[in-house]
Amino acid sequence: MDQYELVEKALCSVRKKTDFVPDVAIVLGSGLGALAEEVENPIVISSSEIAGYPASTVSGHAGRLVFGTLCGKKVVVQQGRIHYYEGYDMAEVVLPVRLMCLLGAKTVILTNAAGGVNKSFCSGDFMLITGQIAQFVPSPLRGANDDRFGVRFPDMSEVYSRPLLSLARECAKEVGAPVREGVYLQASGPNYESPEEVNAFRILGADAVGMSTAVEAIAAKHMGRDVLGVSLITNPAAGVSEKPLSHEEVKQAADKAGRTFVALIKSVVGKM
Ligand code: HPA
């Protein structure tokens, strides 16, 4: 079965449960879990009910899609992201994003926790993603291309929508979120980067480093969707401060900024 047929099969499983057509897909990163609670009249479909949907191996939330209304917009929220470091291949990692697009989403909002590579960034800052570096991980488009997703050689010169960036900039001001802008680099994980790698990434032009998002953005852009990416800087990346990195620190910072993160994304969705 090719990739498109796999996603279609997943689509069939969802369509057996709901005919809801979302306009906006939102992928929740660390710290944003609470956003799913704010979806009105939610229809929840667990990943185990969706054919071919990878099982999340990260502790905490089981994977699920939440359909409903958020700030007057029809949304689908992906809770429990699939990461490359869990052992899945990239086509599996992007299956949820492709599925949400086939379900109807025209706009995709990707959120994540990331390490600050830019030395002027502080923990708790938000970074609107202006561009990305994805060459350190395999492309999700590797393998036979199905034109029903998009063209074989898609242009990536503007992965992140400029109008959505302007909107997010405005909304960040409005909700008082400390906001920066910059380039997101996806590393493979699960180990955090070495200080030498972080220095190299900075020279390459990265402002933040994380273990998700860039490949999801490629898959959504391949399908012609408008993409907005927002990182929460949870820690200075390795070597930027003396402190060793820990998942605990990342989780704590994500939890602390959670309310502002939710407010920011809600504001963006409401004004779309
Ligand atoms: N590196 C990679 N991914 C991350 C980091 C980091 O420093 N912080 C949160 N996610």
mmCIF file of C-alpha atoms and ligand atoms in Angstrom:
data_model
loop_
_atom_site.group_PDB
_atom_site.id
_atom_site.type_symbol
_atom_site.label_atom_id
_atom_site.label_comp_id
_atom_site.label_asym_id
_atom_site.label_seq_id
_atom_site.Cartn_x
_atom_site.Cartn_y
_atom_site.Cartn_z
ATOM 1 C CA MET A 1 0.000 0.000 0.000
ATOM 2 C CA ASP A 2 1.402 3.440 -0.825
ATOM 3 C CA GLN A 3 1.483 6.344 1.609
ATOM 4 C CA TYR A 4 -1.654 7.970 0.241
ATOM 5 C CA GLU A 5 -3.645 4.758 0.579
ATOM 6 C CA LEU A 6 -2.417 4.376 4.171
ATOM 7 C CA VAL A 7 -3.652 7.864 5.029
ATOM 8 C CA GLU A 8 -6.938 7.181 3.196
ATOM 9 C CA LYS A 9 -7.406 4.082 5.308
ATOM 10 C CA ALA A 10 -6.905 6.154 8.448
ATOM 11 C CA LEU A 11 -9.361 8.684 7.008
ATOM 12 C CA CYS A 12 -11.970 5.921 6.576
ATOM 13 C CA SER A 13 -11.623 4.951 10.251
ATOM 14 C CA VAL A 14 -12.241 8.550 11.288
ATOM 15 C CA ARG A 15 -15.156 8.966 8.879
ATOM 16 C CA LYS A 16 -16.863 5.953 10.431
ATOM 17 C CA LYS A 17 -16.985 7.942 13.675
ATOM 18 C CA THR A 18 -17.524 11.539 12.580
ATOM 19 C CA ASP A 19 -18.257 13.639 9.500
ATOM 20 C CA PHE A 20 -16.729 16.716 11.161
ATOM 21 C CA VAL A 21 -14.706 18.807 8.695
ATOM 22 C CA PRO A 22 -12.061 20.923 10.466
ATOM 23 C CA ASP A 23 -10.648 24.128 8.969
ATOM 24 C CA VAL A 24 -7.624 24.255 11.237
ATOM 25 C CA ALA A 25 -5.350 21.462 12.475
ATOM 26 C CA ILE A 26 -3.319 22.068 15.630
ATOM 27 C CA VAL A 27 -0.447 19.854 16.731
ATOM 28 C CA LEU A 28 0.182 20.239 20.431
ATOM 29 C CA GLY A 29 3.714 20.378 21.759
ATOM 30 C CA SER A 30 4.822 20.129 25.378
ATOM 31 C CA GLY A 31 2.982 22.568 27.615
ATOM 32 C CA LEU A 32 0.006 22.987 25.334
ATOM 33 C CA GLY A 33 -1.991 19.969 26.450
ATOM 34 C CA ALA A 34 -4.527 22.246 28.138
ATOM 35 C CA LEU A 35 -5.607 23.601 24.769
ATOM 36 C CA ALA A 36 -7.391 20.330 24.019
ATOM 37 C CA GLU A 37 -9.559 20.887 27.123
ATOM 38 C CA GLU A 38 -10.819 24.152 25.652
ATOM 39 C CA VAL A 39 -12.269 22.595 22.516
ATOM 40 C CA GLU A 40 -16.064 22.934 22.679
ATOM 41 C CA ASN A 41 -18.412 20.038 21.916
ATOM 42 C CA PRO A 42 -15.416 17.746 21.566
ATOM 43 C CA ILE A 43 -15.469 14.539 19.602
ATOM 44 C CA VAL A 44 -12.492 12.478 20.751
ATOM 45 C CA ILE A 45 -11.038 9.683 18.667
ATOM 46 C CA SER A 46 -8.253 7.660 20.169
ATOM 47 C CA SER A 47 -5.295 6.760 17.959
ATOM 48 C CA SER A 48 -5.967 3.076 18.618
ATOM 49 C CA GLU A 49 -9.278 3.464 16.755
ATOM 50 C CA ILE A 50 -7.567 4.813 13.632
ATOM 51 C CA ALA A 51 -6.120 2.285 11.171
ATOM 52 C CA GLY A 52 -2.357 2.661 10.739
ATOM 53 C CA TYR A 53 -2.037 5.474 13.285
ATOM 54 C CA PRO A 54 1.283 5.051 15.129
ATOM 55 C CA ALA A 55 1.035 4.459 18.880
ATOM 56 C CA SER A 56 2.769 7.142 20.945
ATOM 57 C CA THR A 57 5.515 5.626 23.073
ATOM 58 C CA VAL A 58 6.120 8.746 25.153
ATOM 59 C CA SER A 59 4.751 8.624 28.691
ATOM 60 C CA GLY A 60 1.822 10.875 29.501
ATOM 61 C CA HIS A 61 -0.889 11.401 26.934
ATOM 62 C CA ALA A 62 -2.051 8.597 24.696
ATOM 63 C CA GLY A 63 -2.438 9.748 21.134
ATOM 64 C CA ARG A 64 -5.814 11.123 20.149
ATOM 65 C CA LEU A 65 -7.536 13.572 17.858
ATOM 66 C CA VAL A 66 -9.987 16.047 19.344
ATOM 67 C CA PHE A 67 -12.517 17.610 16.961
ATOM 68 C CA GLY A 68 -14.665 20.589 17.887
ATOM 69 C CA THR A 69 -14.920 24.350 18.019
ATOM 70 C CA LEU A 70 -12.255 26.677 19.357
ATOM 71 C CA CYS A 71 -12.898 30.436 19.380
ATOM 72 C CA GLY A 72 -15.631 29.908 16.808
ATOM 73 C CA LYS A 73 -13.418 27.927 14.398
ATOM 74 C CA LYS A 74 -13.712 24.275 13.479
ATOM 75 C CA VAL A 75 -10.527 22.599 14.621
ATOM 76 C CA VAL A 76 -8.905 19.231 15.031
ATOM 77 C CA VAL A 77 -6.251 18.971 17.715
ATOM 78 C CA GLN A 78 -3.571 16.282 17.721
ATOM 79 C CA GLN A 79 -2.637 15.314 21.248
ATOM 80 C CA GLY A 80 0.329 12.982 21.621
ATOM 81 C CA ARG A 81 2.758 13.717 18.859
ATOM 82 C CA ILE A 82 4.705 11.023 17.039
ATOM 83 C CA HIS A 83 8.472 11.567 17.033
ATOM 84 C CA TYR A 84 11.176 10.123 14.804
ATOM 85 C CA TYR A 85 13.243 9.200 17.868
ATOM 86 C CA GLU A 86 10.529 6.777 18.958
ATOM 87 C CA GLY A 87 11.638 4.552 16.088
ATOM 88 C CA TYR A 88 8.983 5.377 13.505
ATOM 89 C CA ASP A 89 9.957 6.295 9.982
ATOM 90 C CA MET A 90 9.151 9.788 8.773
ATOM 91 C CA ALA A 91 6.118 8.719 6.736
ATOM 92 C CA GLU A 92 4.593 7.359 9.951
ATOM 93 C CA VAL A 93 5.611 10.478 11.879
ATOM 94 C CA VAL A 94 3.675 12.717 9.479
ATOM 95 C CA LEU A 95 0.641 10.455 9.076
ATOM 96 C CA PRO A 96 -1.421 12.409 11.638
ATOM 97 C CA VAL A 97 -0.694 15.738 9.907
ATOM 98 C CA ARG A 98 -1.540 14.303 6.487
ATOM 99 C CA LEU A 99 -4.690 12.771 7.932
ATOM 100 C CA MET A 100 -5.841 16.073 9.440
ATOM 101 C CA CYS A 101 -5.213 17.771 6.086
ATOM 102 C CA LEU A 102 -7.243 15.148 4.208
ATOM 103 C CA LEU A 103 -9.995 15.562 6.795
ATOM 104 C CA GLY A 104 -10.289 19.137 5.566
ATOM 105 C CA ALA A 105 -7.790 21.321 7.422
ATOM 106 C CA LYS A 106 -6.488 24.128 5.229
ATOM 107 C CA THR A 107 -4.295 25.633 7.916
ATOM 108 C CA VAL A 108 -1.868 23.738 10.148
ATOM 109 C CA ILE A 109 -0.555 25.159 13.415
ATOM 110 C CA LEU A 110 2.524 23.341 14.713
ATOM 111 C CA THR A 111 3.712 23.961 18.253
ATOM 112 C CA ASN A 112 6.692 22.600 20.138
ATOM 113 C CA ALA A 113 9.145 22.961 22.966
ATOM 114 C CA ALA A 114 12.630 23.810 21.777
ATOM 115 C CA GLY A 115 16.076 24.672 23.052
ATOM 116 C CA GLY A 116 17.371 28.193 22.505
ATOM 117 C CA VAL A 117 20.371 28.214 20.178
ATOM 118 C CA ASN A 118 20.279 31.991 19.855
ATOM 119 C CA LYS A 119 22.157 33.250 22.906
ATOM 120 C CA SER A 120 19.769 36.150 23.450
ATOM 121 C CA PHE A 121 16.775 33.836 23.913
ATOM 122 C CA CYS A 122 15.469 33.155 27.439
ATOM 123 C CA SER A 123 13.528 30.202 28.819
ATOM 124 C CA GLY A 124 9.847 31.083 28.533
ATOM 125 C CA ASP A 125 10.254 33.048 25.297
ATOM 126 C CA PHE A 126 8.071 32.119 22.363
ATOM 127 C CA MET A 127 9.598 31.926 18.916
ATOM 128 C CA LEU A 128 7.502 32.371 15.813
ATOM 129 C CA ILE A 129 9.158 30.139 13.233
ATOM 130 C CA THR A 130 10.179 32.106 10.162
ATOM 131 C CA GLY A 131 12.116 29.311 8.469
ATOM 132 C CA GLN A 132 13.625 25.929 9.117
ATOM 133 C CA ILE A 133 16.585 23.592 8.658
ATOM 134 C CA ALA A 134 15.513 19.986 8.146
ATOM 135 C CA GLN A 135 18.555 18.414 6.497
ATOM 136 C CA PHE A 136 19.668 16.587 9.665
ATOM 137 C CA VAL A 137 16.677 14.254 9.502
ATOM 138 C CA PRO A 138 15.260 12.259 6.568
ATOM 139 C CA SER A 139 12.592 13.937 4.472
ATOM 140 C CA PRO A 140 9.049 12.676 5.083
ATOM 141 C CA LEU A 141 8.630 12.788 1.290
ATOM 142 C CA ARG A 142 11.319 10.174 0.650
ATOM 143 C CA GLY A 143 10.074 7.283 -1.464
ATOM 144 C CA ALA A 144 7.520 7.102 -4.246
ATOM 145 C CA ASN A 145 5.608 10.360 -4.619
ATOM 146 C CA ASP A 146 1.845 10.349 -4.772
ATOM 147 C CA ASP A 147 0.645 13.374 -6.733
ATOM 148 C CA ARG A 148 -2.550 13.390 -4.701
ATOM 149 C CA PHE A 149 -0.446 14.760 -1.816
ATOM 150 C CA GLY A 150 1.594 17.107 -3.966
ATOM 151 C CA VAL A 151 4.378 17.363 -6.504
ATOM 152 C CA ARG A 152 7.573 15.291 -6.461
ATOM 153 C CA PHE A 153 9.878 18.271 -5.865
ATOM 154 C CA PRO A 154 7.933 20.799 -3.783
ATOM 155 C CA ASP A 155 9.286 24.297 -3.252
ATOM 156 C CA MET A 156 10.221 25.044 0.364
ATOM 157 C CA SER A 157 11.231 28.690 0.025
ATOM 158 C CA GLU A 158 8.319 29.820 2.202
ATOM 159 C CA VAL A 159 7.250 26.947 4.426
ATOM 160 C CA TYR A 160 5.732 29.254 7.043
ATOM 161 C CA SER A 161 2.923 31.523 5.882
ATOM 162 C CA ARG A 162 3.823 35.224 6.026
ATOM 163 C CA PRO A 163 0.225 36.362 6.672
ATOM 164 C CA LEU A 164 -0.065 33.872 9.565
ATOM 165 C CA LEU A 165 3.247 35.127 10.947
ATOM 166 C CA SER A 166 1.964 38.717 10.930
ATOM 167 C CA LEU A 167 -1.225 37.591 12.630
ATOM 168 C CA ALA A 168 0.703 35.662 15.304
ATOM 169 C CA ARG A 169 2.958 38.665 15.880
ATOM 170 C CA GLU A 170 -0.117 40.819 16.585
ATOM 171 C CA CYS A 171 -1.688 38.194 18.823
ATOM 172 C CA ALA A 172 1.516 37.739 20.838
ATOM 173 C CA LYS A 173 1.492 41.459 21.590
ATOM 174 C CA GLU A 174 -2.132 41.310 22.591
ATOM 175 C CA VAL A 175 -1.745 38.411 25.034
ATOM 176 C CA GLY A 176 1.584 39.734 26.355
ATOM 177 C CA ALA A 177 3.635 36.724 25.248
ATOM 178 C CA PRO A 178 7.383 37.396 25.136
ATOM 179 C CA VAL A 179 7.911 36.774 21.451
ATOM 180 C CA ARG A 180 10.924 36.284 19.230
ATOM 181 C CA GLU A 181 11.275 35.094 15.679
ATOM 182 C CA GLY A 182 13.748 32.764 14.097
ATOM 183 C CA VAL A 183 14.863 29.608 12.383
ATOM 184 C CA TYR A 184 13.953 26.186 13.782
ATOM 185 C CA LEU A 185 16.325 23.281 13.265
ATOM 186 C CA GLN A 186 15.108 19.716 13.672
ATOM 187 C CA ALA A 187 17.566 17.295 15.236
ATOM 188 C CA SER A 188 16.845 13.590 15.393
ATOM 189 C CA GLY A 189 16.958 13.123 19.192
ATOM 190 C CA PRO A 190 16.287 11.504 21.575
ATOM 191 C CA ASN A 191 19.604 12.608 23.054
ATOM 192 C CA TYR A 192 19.934 16.335 23.482
ATOM 193 C CA GLU A 193 22.556 17.928 21.286
ATOM 194 C CA SER A 194 26.189 18.331 22.279
ATOM 195 C CA PRO A 195 27.473 21.894 22.794
ATOM 196 C CA GLU A 196 29.569 21.410 19.634
ATOM 197 C CA GLU A 197 26.470 20.551 17.629
ATOM 198 C CA VAL A 198 24.622 23.546 19.035
ATOM 199 C CA ASN A 199 27.539 25.823 18.036
ATOM 200 C CA ALA A 200 27.479 24.317 14.544
ATOM 201 C CA PHE A 201 23.712 24.838 14.310
ATOM 202 C CA ARG A 202 24.121 28.482 15.320
ATOM 203 C CA ILE A 203 26.712 29.012 12.576
ATOM 204 C CA LEU A 204 24.242 27.449 10.137
ATOM 205 C CA GLY A 205 21.634 30.024 11.109
ATOM 206 C CA ALA A 206 19.467 28.188 13.633
ATOM 207 C CA ASP A 207 17.856 30.057 16.531
ATOM 208 C CA ALA A 208 16.120 27.079 18.140
ATOM 209 C CA VAL A 209 16.517 23.309 18.078
ATOM 210 C CA GLY A 210 13.887 20.638 18.608
ATOM 211 C CA MET A 211 12.940 17.088 17.705
ATOM 212 C CA SER A 212 9.697 17.564 15.747
ATOM 213 C CA THR A 213 7.877 20.113 13.589
ATOM 214 C CA ALA A 214 10.116 20.630 10.532
ATOM 215 C CA VAL A 215 9.105 17.345 8.890
ATOM 216 C CA GLU A 216 5.445 17.965 9.741
ATOM 217 C CA ALA A 217 5.741 21.400 8.141
ATOM 218 C CA ILE A 218 7.227 19.804 4.995
ATOM 219 C CA ALA A 219 4.356 17.306 4.776
ATOM 220 C CA ALA A 220 1.720 20.042 5.218
ATOM 221 C CA LYS A 221 3.430 22.356 2.731
ATOM 222 C CA HIS A 222 3.671 19.472 0.241
ATOM 223 C CA MET A 223 -0.123 19.315 0.461
ATOM 224 C CA GLY A 224 -0.389 23.059 -0.163
ATOM 225 C CA ARG A 225 -1.501 23.968 3.352
ATOM 226 C CA ASP A 226 -0.745 27.224 5.174
ATOM 227 C CA VAL A 227 1.570 26.549 8.094
ATOM 228 C CA LEU A 228 2.206 28.458 11.307
ATOM 229 C CA GLY A 229 4.935 27.246 13.672
ATOM 230 C CA VAL A 230 5.408 28.394 17.261
ATOM 231 C CA SER A 231 8.183 27.193 19.560
ATOM 232 C CA LEU A 232 8.277 27.644 23.288
ATOM 233 C CA ILE A 233 11.907 28.034 24.343
ATOM 234 C CA THR A 234 12.096 25.789 27.401
ATOM 235 C CA ASN A 235 15.856 25.886 27.963
ATOM 236 C CA PRO A 236 19.087 27.306 26.624
ATOM 237 C CA ALA A 237 20.391 24.612 24.231
ATOM 238 C CA ALA A 238 23.422 22.590 25.339
ATOM 239 C CA GLY A 239 26.496 24.717 25.975
ATOM 240 C CA VAL A 240 24.573 28.006 25.885
ATOM 241 C CA SER A 241 24.408 27.827 29.666
ATOM 242 C CA GLU A 242 26.580 25.672 31.900
ATOM 243 C CA LYS A 243 23.656 23.614 33.152
ATOM 244 C CA PRO A 244 23.149 20.032 31.937
ATOM 245 C CA LEU A 245 19.835 19.518 30.134
ATOM 246 C CA SER A 246 17.010 17.436 31.509
ATOM 247 C CA HIS A 247 13.554 16.467 30.357
ATOM 248 C CA GLU A 248 12.293 17.607 33.788
ATOM 249 C CA GLU A 249 13.537 21.141 33.136
ATOM 250 C CA VAL A 250 11.866 21.142 29.723
ATOM 251 C CA LYS A 251 8.559 19.905 31.166
ATOM 252 C CA GLN A 252 8.612 22.418 34.014
ATOM 253 C CA ALA A 253 9.285 25.347 31.688
ATOM 254 C CA ALA A 254 6.557 24.126 29.329
ATOM 255 C CA ASP A 255 4.050 23.851 32.174
ATOM 256 C CA LYS A 256 4.960 27.307 33.459
ATOM 257 C CA ALA A 257 4.339 28.950 30.089
ATOM 258 C CA GLY A 258 1.304 26.773 29.325
ATOM 259 C CA ARG A 259 -1.374 29.384 30.031
ATOM 260 C CA THR A 260 0.250 32.022 27.866
ATOM 261 C CA PHE A 261 0.864 29.446 25.129
ATOM 262 C CA VAL A 262 -2.816 28.466 25.157
ATOM 263 C CA ALA A 263 -3.859 32.151 25.131
ATOM 264 C CA LEU A 264 -1.592 32.857 22.163
ATOM 265 C CA ILE A 265 -2.833 29.973 20.047
ATOM 266 C CA LYS A 266 -6.465 30.718 20.917
ATOM 267 C CA SER A 267 -6.001 34.330 19.945
ATOM 268 C CA VAL A 268 -4.499 33.301 16.588
ATOM 269 C CA VAL A 269 -7.275 30.802 15.856
ATOM 270 C CA GLY A 270 -9.965 33.314 16.815
ATOM 271 C CA LYS A 271 -8.614 35.933 14.403
ATOM 272 C CA MET A 272 -8.037 33.638 11.445
HETATM 273 N N1 HPA B 1 17.045 20.264 22.161
HETATM 274 C C1 HPA B 1 16.177 19.528 21.429
HETATM 275 N N2 HPA B 1 14.885 19.479 21.689
HETATM 276 C C2 HPA B 1 14.417 20.181 22.735
HETATM 277 C C3 HPA B 1 15.266 20.962 23.543
HETATM 278 C C4 HPA B 1 16.646 20.992 23.233
HETATM 279 O O1 HPA B 1 17.456 21.672 23.897
HETATM 280 N N3 HPA B 1 14.483 21.546 24.498
HETATM 281 C C5 HPA B 1 13.205 21.115 24.260
HETATM 282 N N4 HPA B 1 13.165 20.301 23.206
#
